[in-house]
């Protein structure tokens, strides 16, 4: 292909959708590397410490869209200390120097500052889309900068971030000339917003298709908004607190009958069972319904709602739906692809919730089901075997039995056979989370059968190093492995060290690996960053006291061409 | 510390679970993880119901378990405290003064008794029946309230719970006064009770 002009090669590369494909072609030869790098518009960086931002900007000068991920996944569950790292500012600064054509920025699990947001707002004239997922470190002042300076902003999507509330003025900062909004999501903000300013903003945004309000927005306000934006496709309802005898309720139902394009709904922050009836006009059109942030709604009321939702593809719900409710999902939602059932009562002694029966029902009734996240108090091997038989097309299967290490209640056996059936049957399984009582045997199955597996999460499982070794040896496509509270030690850590260079990262906390083992790993594999996170006491002092046999509380290993990071806090030690 | 001191200490120790049940130690910094894992599993297999419940509560104290994003976990907390507050407030009752323009004396009502604005309106209509000349359509009264900041607010704008938590006293204003006081956008609201 070297005798094709560059434009032709570039044009051919345009057909390559995925980052992986583009990464692959860039390694073929120097010419292809050049063509590819100068034409790449979407850049994805899975680990912000794997490469320096300057290098990314230098390689892809025409970058229009950048996506960066920071903290390891277990940071979601408070296992990573608050100031571990994952700062967005270096990326924004580097882009401000070389890639001012940037139009989209997507950050996940990163620390974003108000300064960073202001930089973003002022230095990128074509900036159109900001998506922040599970980030923190910024306040509504940063949002005010974005609103004020980003001409032609299309998307501001804040998903589950921790945002400091410095007042509601940020929304007023959208100038009257801003009419380009397509997507606005501020559901995670805790503070009030000026309802009038919001309504006026929506009135002048004819292209608005996705709007997710926070809990502070009343139903009265929602009514006004809906009457101004009847073409919404995706709605987060805000509080949804309304009495079904109030006039606002009738107005709401009326609005919904006019929203012919509404396909996705979420929010319901203060919904009561009776006000869900207002949704009946739109239910038949819904493909995504997220009730997981609604206060506990009795199963019968959920059932009445779900009965109308026969086109649902994605359902997120609390476990108060019960097995009975899931049976209704199974018989009604024949298009269902993704189901997530969250626990409503984390600390209680098992109130109405779901059991293995609910999962079996859905697996049997929904032929297109391919993605499950299921929190429950118990699971049996026979149920898992049935689910595996019913759903050979699973891509994601995450099961969380709320009691760590709980066996099959019928047989008192570990759940090895059940999960074994899942990996044997689901040949395309890419993501798996295990729970319950599990021995090394389940890992033998996983290593043997889960050939497409990319991400594996393990907690309170296994008997010996063999477990982890089975996984590292067998799962050819493994990219992310995260382990907590398992008896895997240095033997497992050091058995297959080259594997870690083929993976994005390894997380091990409360396991058996020692300092000596980590040092050995770091010595053998210079292109890995082996981070020890030691929160108890000042690491600098205790470094002298630490001997090689001390077990390391938290270990984070990741491949990197950037070398040890220079922003690590005191309690992080890169070997 | 000798063993008897330790026993006494343990006897007075505050912990969750029924008396007589023995719980595994849950250290915050972990010495040897394997041992306490085994302890956990032994504790779980204890047959009595009491220990089952207590171990379940103990499990909830394990850091980062169950694996739920902090954002979701925090919103559960918020919901729980709201529910607890609502339940706790249920016993006490929420009495506020109600004044009506032209009425010689005030009344007091318990906001907790009403489920929403409609009930409140009906309750107030009942209470002040005797003071109204005619009660046909176009009875021009507005129900207002004084909130925590001392401002006079129109009843009905905010969610019911928000209203009951911020309402200090109620005031029923006669139509003419209320129309003059508010802008045209509110005209509709002042022409009837809520």
XYZ file of N, CA and C in Angstrom, chain B residues 5-191:
561
model
N -8.639 -8.216 83.120
C -8.915 -6.846 82.666
C -9.492 -6.859 81.256
N -8.883 -7.690 80.420
C -9.325 -7.794 79.040
C -10.777 -8.279 78.971
N -11.088 -9.291 79.813
C -12.452 -9.813 79.833
C -13.432 -8.745 80.248
N -13.068 -7.997 81.295
C -13.956 -6.925 81.758
C -14.159 -5.890 80.672
N -13.078 -5.596 79.998
C -13.155 -4.613 78.930
C -14.128 -5.096 77.850
N -13.989 -6.359 77.540
C -14.825 -6.931 76.487
C -16.298 -6.925 76.910
N -16.506 -7.183 78.224
C -17.877 -7.236 78.711
C -18.581 -5.894 78.573
N -17.793 -4.821 78.735
C -18.426 -3.493 78.669
C -18.364 -2.911 77.269
N -17.758 -3.655 76.360
C -17.578 -3.158 74.993
C -18.934 -2.961 74.309
N -19.073 -1.849 73.647
C -20.303 -1.584 72.895
C -20.166 -2.179 71.513
N -21.005 -3.074 71.178
C -20.956 -3.545 69.799
C -22.336 -3.988 69.343
N -22.432 -4.176 68.066
C -23.698 -4.575 67.477
C -23.876 -6.070 67.656
N -25.117 -6.494 67.627
C -25.360 -7.927 67.736
C -25.943 -8.251 69.086
N -26.597 -9.396 69.165
C -27.255 -9.797 70.403
C -26.229 -10.205 71.442
N -26.567 -10.027 72.715
C -25.626 -10.457 73.761
C -25.433 -11.958 73.668
N -24.231 -12.368 73.906
C -23.946 -13.794 73.830
C -23.386 -14.202 72.494
N -23.574 -13.412 71.453
C -22.988 -13.760 70.156
C -21.574 -13.228 70.119
N -20.742 -14.019 69.480
C -19.348 -13.620 69.403
C -19.039 -13.211 67.982
N -18.539 -12.019 67.785
C -18.273 -11.561 66.432
C -16.793 -11.599 66.143
N -16.442 -11.832 64.899
C -15.009 -11.754 64.552
C -14.547 -10.321 64.666
N -13.300 -10.125 65.018
C -12.729 -8.776 65.064
C -12.720 -8.222 63.657
N -13.041 -6.962 63.517
C -12.980 -6.342 62.190
C -11.932 -5.237 62.247
N -10.683 -5.595 62.082
C -9.641 -4.546 62.223
C -9.670 -3.593 61.049
N -9.396 -2.340 61.297
C -9.372 -1.387 60.190
C -8.069 -1.466 59.423
N -6.950 -1.675 60.122
C -5.716 -1.991 59.397
C -5.483 -3.478 59.545
N -5.184 -4.137 58.474
C -5.225 -5.588 58.498
C -3.847 -6.190 58.779
N -3.733 -6.965 59.836
C -2.444 -7.657 60.085
C -2.265 -8.822 59.127
N -3.081 -9.887 59.307
C -2.990 -11.003 58.367
C -4.381 -11.253 57.799
N -4.544 -11.023 56.548
C -5.889 -11.072 55.990
C -6.461 -12.472 56.019
N -5.633 -13.486 55.841
C -6.138 -14.855 55.734
C -6.890 -15.251 56.992
N -6.333 -14.963 58.128
C -6.968 -15.389 59.375
C -8.339 -14.756 59.532
N -8.424 -13.462 59.317
C -9.730 -12.839 59.568
C -10.755 -13.247 58.520
N -10.303 -13.614 57.324
C -11.238 -14.143 56.324
C -11.866 -15.433 56.828
N -11.017 -16.285 57.386
C -11.508 -17.553 57.926
C -12.480 -17.302 59.045
N -12.125 -16.351 59.901
C -13.012 -16.000 61.005
C -14.367 -15.551 60.469
N -14.319 -14.723 59.431
C -15.565 -14.262 58.817
C -16.425 -15.436 58.413
N -15.790 -16.389 57.703
C -16.581 -17.502 57.173
C -17.114 -18.370 58.280
N -16.334 -18.560 59.359
C -16.833 -19.338 60.486
C -17.999 -18.617 61.140
N -17.848 -17.324 61.264
C -18.929 -16.554 61.883
C -20.206 -16.693 61.088
N -20.072 -16.727 59.760
C -21.264 -16.831 58.934
C -21.945 -18.152 59.078
N -21.174 -19.212 59.293
C -21.790 -20.547 59.332
C -22.409 -20.850 60.681
N -22.310 -19.913 61.615
C -22.961 -20.138 62.925
C -24.461 -20.280 62.711
N -25.074 -21.263 63.324
C -26.458 -21.594 63.027
C -27.492 -20.601 63.558
N -27.241 -19.999 64.730
C -28.322 -19.217 65.347
C -28.686 -17.998 64.514
N -29.974 -17.638 64.555
C -30.472 -16.515 63.767
C -29.835 -15.212 64.208
N -29.624 -15.112 65.501
C -29.110 -13.845 66.033
C -27.790 -13.468 65.395
N -26.915 -14.458 65.340
C -25.595 -14.118 64.807
C -25.664 -13.832 63.324
N -26.625 -14.438 62.637
C -26.771 -14.184 61.193
C -27.009 -12.703 60.956
N -27.942 -12.175 61.777
C -28.278 -10.775 61.589
C -27.104 -9.878 61.945
N -26.411 -10.277 63.040
C -25.321 -9.410 63.471
C -24.175 -9.463 62.489
N -23.926 -10.651 61.889
C -22.833 -10.684 60.921
C -23.205 -9.893 59.686
N -24.480 -9.906 59.356
C -24.870 -9.139 58.185
C -24.607 -7.657 58.447
N -24.932 -7.207 59.662
C -24.686 -5.800 59.978
C -23.200 -5.536 59.986
N -22.416 -6.490 60.552
C -20.967 -6.308 60.564
C -20.441 -6.201 59.156
N -20.933 -7.048 58.263
C -20.457 -7.037 56.892
C -20.640 -5.665 56.279
N -21.737 -5.024 56.668
C -22.019 -3.724 56.084
C -20.938 -2.725 56.445
N -20.144 -3.018 57.501
C -19.125 -2.079 57.893
C -17.808 -2.317 57.176
N -17.726 -3.329 56.371
C -16.516 -3.557 55.592
C -16.393 -2.421 54.587
N -15.185 -1.842 54.511
C -14.992 -0.703 53.627
C -15.288 -1.092 52.188
N -16.033 -0.248 51.513
C -16.272 -0.463 50.103
C -17.154 -1.646 49.784
N -17.922 -2.119 50.776
C -18.827 -3.236 50.503
C -20.213 -2.880 51.010
N -21.272 -3.147 50.302
C -21.298 -3.671 48.935
C -20.754 -2.665 47.923
N -20.338 -3.177 46.784
C -19.716 -2.298 45.792
C -20.741 -1.405 45.091
N -20.999 -0.281 45.742
C -21.937 0.691 45.189
C -21.209 2.017 45.102
N -21.377 2.724 43.995
C -20.695 4.010 43.828
C -21.065 4.974 44.945
N -20.089 5.754 45.410
C -20.335 6.677 46.539
C -21.517 7.585 46.272
N -21.669 8.001 45.036
C -22.758 8.919 44.716
C -24.103 8.285 45.027
N -24.226 7.008 44.665
C -25.479 6.295 44.909
C -25.650 6.045 46.402
N -24.572 5.658 47.030
C -24.602 5.388 48.466
C -25.030 6.642 49.220
N -24.474 7.782 48.843
C -24.839 9.034 49.517
C -26.302 9.373 49.306
N -26.828 9.057 48.144
C -28.238 9.398 47.926
C -29.137 8.460 48.723
N -28.672 7.225 48.983
C -29.420 6.340 49.882
C -29.458 6.943 51.275
N -28.266 7.429 51.712
C -28.175 8.032 53.048
C -29.155 9.177 53.153
N -29.144 10.018 52.124
C -30.032 11.191 52.129
C -31.477 10.744 52.229
N -31.833 9.723 51.442
C -33.215 9.242 51.461
C -33.567 8.690 52.828
N -32.627 7.942 53.417
C -32.893 7.327 54.714
C -33.103 8.379 55.787
N -32.242 9.421 55.787
C -32.395 10.442 56.822
C -33.677 11.215 56.610
N -34.053 11.438 55.360
C -35.315 12.125 55.103
C -36.479 11.312 55.622
N -36.428 10.013 55.337
C -37.506 9.133 55.790
C -37.541 9.086 57.304
N -36.354 9.025 57.908
C -36.288 8.968 59.371
C -36.829 10.245 59.970
N -36.457 11.368 59.356
C -36.956 12.649 59.862
C -38.466 12.716 59.742
N -38.958 12.255 58.591
C -40.405 12.288 58.382
C -41.102 11.423 59.421
N -40.515 10.242 59.656
C -41.113 9.324 60.632
C -41.040 9.912 62.030
N -39.873 10.481 62.352
C -39.696 11.046 63.693
C -40.635 12.212 63.916
N -40.765 13.030 62.889
C -41.637 14.198 63.015
C -43.094 13.810 63.145
N -43.400 12.554 62.740
C -44.786 12.090 62.743
C -45.435 12.167 64.100
N -44.662 11.868 65.114
C -45.247 11.888 66.453
C -45.546 13.295 66.937
N -44.622 14.216 66.610
C -44.651 15.532 67.254
C -45.788 16.419 66.780
N -46.086 16.432 65.511
C -47.105 17.391 65.052
C -46.465 18.721 64.762
N -47.029 19.456 63.812
C -46.396 20.696 63.360
C -47.449 21.795 63.368
N -47.624 22.399 64.514
C -48.684 23.395 64.642
C -48.204 24.762 64.196
N -48.977 25.397 63.319
C -48.672 26.770 62.906
C -49.922 27.621 63.029
N -49.683 28.913 63.296
C -50.811 29.842 63.411
C -51.350 30.142 62.025
N -52.681 30.336 61.949
C -53.295 30.757 60.697
C -54.090 32.023 60.950
N -53.736 33.065 60.216
C -54.503 34.307 60.356
C -55.262 34.544 59.061
N -56.432 35.137 59.205
C -57.186 35.488 58.000
C -57.567 36.944 58.091
N -57.356 37.652 56.994
C -57.660 39.088 57.006
C -59.120 39.310 57.356
N -59.357 40.119 58.328
C -60.734 40.426 58.704
C -61.262 39.554 59.818
N -60.611 38.448 60.065
C -61.085 37.576 61.150
C -60.608 38.122 62.485
N -61.466 38.057 63.506
C -61.111 38.644 64.799
C -60.050 37.845 65.554
N -59.955 36.575 65.307
C -58.938 35.796 66.011
C -58.268 34.799 65.058
N -57.115 34.285 65.510
C -56.347 33.355 64.686
C -56.694 31.921 65.047
N -56.277 30.999 64.193
C -56.447 29.599 64.499
C -55.074 28.934 64.454
N -55.080 27.665 64.885
C -53.831 26.906 64.758
C -54.147 25.587 64.078
N -53.286 25.180 63.131
C -53.497 23.877 62.503
C -52.211 23.055 62.581
N -52.403 21.754 62.486
C -51.272 20.830 62.502
C -50.980 20.410 61.052
N -49.872 20.884 60.515
C -49.551 20.592 59.115
C -49.341 19.105 58.864
N -48.947 18.393 59.891
C -48.666 16.965 59.721
C -49.915 16.170 59.363
N -51.057 16.750 59.703
C -52.314 16.056 59.465
C -52.628 15.988 57.963
N -52.125 16.945 57.217
C -52.469 17.028 55.797
C -51.402 16.352 54.949
N -51.888 15.676 53.898
C -50.947 14.964 53.035
C -50.426 15.843 51.911
N -51.174 16.907 51.608
C -50.760 17.750 50.497
C -51.546 19.037 50.472
N -51.335 19.804 49.415
C -51.935 21.140 49.340
C -53.451 21.098 49.265
N -53.978 20.072 48.599
C -55.435 20.007 48.437
C -56.114 19.844 49.788
N -55.561 18.907 50.596
C -56.141 18.699 51.925
C -56.042 19.964 52.759
N -54.894 20.637 52.635
C -54.680 21.862 53.408
C -55.730 22.894 53.041
N -55.924 23.063 51.732
C -56.913 24.032 51.274
C -58.286 23.695 51.835
N -58.650 22.410 51.721
C -59.972 22.008 52.207
C -60.096 22.219 53.706
N -59.018 21.894 54.418
C -59.028 22.084 55.859
C -59.214 23.540 56.250
N -58.518 24.414 55.518
C -58.608 25.839 55.828
C -59.988 26.386 55.471
N -60.511 25.918 54.342
C -61.853 26.367 53.955
C -62.863 26.020 55.036
N -62.745 24.800 55.538
C -63.633 24.354 56.617
C -63.511 25.237 57.844
N -62.257 25.478 58.181
C -61.980 26.197 59.417
C -62.476 27.625 59.373
N -62.357 28.259 58.228
C -62.693 29.678 58.146
C -64.031 29.932 57.468
N -64.836 28.868 57.327
C -66.160 28.993 56.695
C -66.977 30.131 57.264
N -66.914 30.173 58.600
C -67.794 31.126 59.268
C -67.441 32.572 58.986
N -66.234 32.825 58.520
C -65.846 34.226 58.321
C -66.117 34.717 56.913
N -66.451 33.842 56.028
C -66.618 34.280 54.652
C -68.047 34.676 54.382
N -68.203 35.734 53.663
C -69.532 36.181 53.289
C -70.133 35.198 52.308
N -69.572 35.169 51.105
C -70.061 34.216 50.112
C -68.913 33.302 49.728
N -69.286 32.115 49.350
C -68.198 31.190 49.069
C -68.333 30.608 47.665
N -68.667 31.477 46.743
C -68.842 30.974 45.375
C -67.530 30.992 44.615
N -67.638 30.844 43.313
C -66.422 30.934 42.497
C -65.958 32.373 42.509
N -64.712 32.576 42.337
C -64.187 33.937 42.386
C -63.982 34.413 43.807
N -64.020 33.491 44.761
C -63.686 33.897 46.128
C -62.209 34.247 46.104
N -61.953 35.506 46.281
C -60.590 35.955 46.004
C -59.744 35.963 47.253
N -59.221 34.819 47.543
C -58.295 34.716 48.658
C -57.024 34.052 48.179
N -55.918 34.455 48.778
C -54.675 33.752 48.508
C -54.157 33.219 49.830
N -53.691 31.990 49.798
C -53.082 31.454 51.014
C -51.580 31.683 50.911
N -51.054 32.372 51.904
C -49.621 32.628 51.916
C -49.042 32.105 53.223
N -47.746 32.040 53.241
C -47.103 31.625 54.485
C -45.812 32.393 54.703
N -45.400 32.429 55.953
C -44.124 33.068 56.279
C -43.097 31.965 56.430
N -42.004 32.090 55.679
C -41.040 31.001 55.738
C -39.925 31.298 56.737
N -38.951 30.422 56.736
C -37.848 30.519 57.717
C -37.123 31.855 57.641
N -37.076 32.429 56.434
C -36.359 33.696 56.277
C -37.227 34.894 56.611
N -38.486 34.637 56.942
C -39.387 35.742 57.251
C -40.090 36.305 56.041
N -39.884 35.691 54.874
C -40.523 36.205 53.665
C -41.950 35.684 53.559
N -42.823 36.472 52.939
C -44.197 36.052 52.708
C -44.249 35.348 51.354
N -44.609 34.080 51.370
C -44.576 33.260 50.150
C -45.968 32.761 49.816
N -46.196 32.535 48.527
C -47.456 31.952 48.114
C -47.403 30.446 48.337
N -48.446 29.921 48.930
C -48.473 28.476 49.198
C -48.704 27.722 47.895
N -47.939 26.659 47.688
C -48.193 25.792 46.538
C -47.055 25.680 45.541
N -46.012 26.483 45.690
C -44.928 26.468 44.691
C -43.981 25.293 44.839
N -43.698 24.968 46.096
C -42.637 23.968 46.322
C -43.249 22.630 46.715
N -42.490 21.552 46.627
C -42.989 20.254 47.077
C -43.481 20.321 48.519
N -44.468 19.506 48.809
C -45.160 19.575 50.089
C -44.210 19.489 51.285
N -43.275 18.515 51.206
C -42.363 18.324 52.346
C -41.507 19.560 52.570
N -41.104 20.175 51.454
C -40.283 21.378 51.576
C -41.102 22.481 52.233
N -42.373 22.553 51.872
C -43.245 23.573 52.441
C -43.412 23.356 53.944
N -43.728 22.121 54.350
C -43.993 21.900 55.781
C -42.747 22.138 56.618
N -41.572 21.915 56.007
C -40.369 22.115 56.809
C -39.981 23.573 56.899
N -40.522 24.432 56.042
C -40.105 25.841 56.086
C -41.224 26.796 56.495
N -42.432 26.269 56.666
C -43.563 27.158 56.964
C -43.603 27.487 58.447
N -43.641 28.793 58.757
C -43.671 29.197 60.167
C -45.076 29.617 60.584
N -45.773 30.302 59.696
C -47.185 30.607 59.954
C -47.889 30.871 58.634
N -49.218 30.696 58.660
C -50.033 30.886 57.466
C -50.826 32.172 57.532
N -51.067 32.734 56.351
C -51.862 33.961 56.337
C -52.750 33.943 55.106
N -54.028 34.075 55.344
C -54.977 34.085 54.227
C -55.268 35.537 53.887
N -54.911 35.901 52.648
C -55.017 37.305 52.251
C -56.249 37.488 51.388
N -56.934 38.596 51.593
C -58.123 38.903 50.794
C -57.725 39.233 49.377
N -58.579 38.897 48.438
C -58.305 38.999 47.014
C -57.734 40.316 46.554
N -58.383 41.429 46.887
C -57.961 42.728 46.344
C -56.519 43.033 46.701
N -56.185 42.774 47.928
C -54.831 43.047 48.399
C -53.816 42.171 47.687
N -54.191 40.916 47.513
C -53.227 39.973 46.923
C -52.990 40.291 45.459
N -54.018 40.714 44.727
C -53.841 41.000 43.297
C -52.919 42.200 43.136
N -53.131 43.194 43.955
C -52.283 44.373 43.874
C -50.824 44.023 44.168
N -50.676 43.114 45.087
C -49.318 42.836 45.563
C -48.487 42.018 44.593
N -49.148 41.223 43.750
C -48.383 40.289 42.917
C -48.511 40.657 41.447
N -47.578 40.134 40.628
C -47.558 40.422 39.201
C -48.632 39.660 38.458
N -48.776 39.969 37.181
C -49.862 39.385 36.392
C -49.712 37.882 36.270
N -48.493 37.414 36.289
C -48.268 35.971 36.137
C -48.923 35.166 37.243
N -49.157 35.843 38.358
C -49.706 35.106 39.507
C -51.205 35.302 39.631
N -51.764 36.049 38.710
C -53.193 36.379 38.815
C -54.027 35.128 38.995
N -53.740 34.143 38.147
C -54.531 32.918 38.187
C -54.510 32.298 39.573
N -53.370 32.321 40.147
C -53.225 31.652 41.436
C -54.009 32.357 42.530
N -54.105 33.672 42.460
C -54.760 34.379 43.557
C -56.276 34.311 43.461
N -56.817 33.855 42.351
C -58.266 33.897 42.203
C -58.969 32.743 42.874
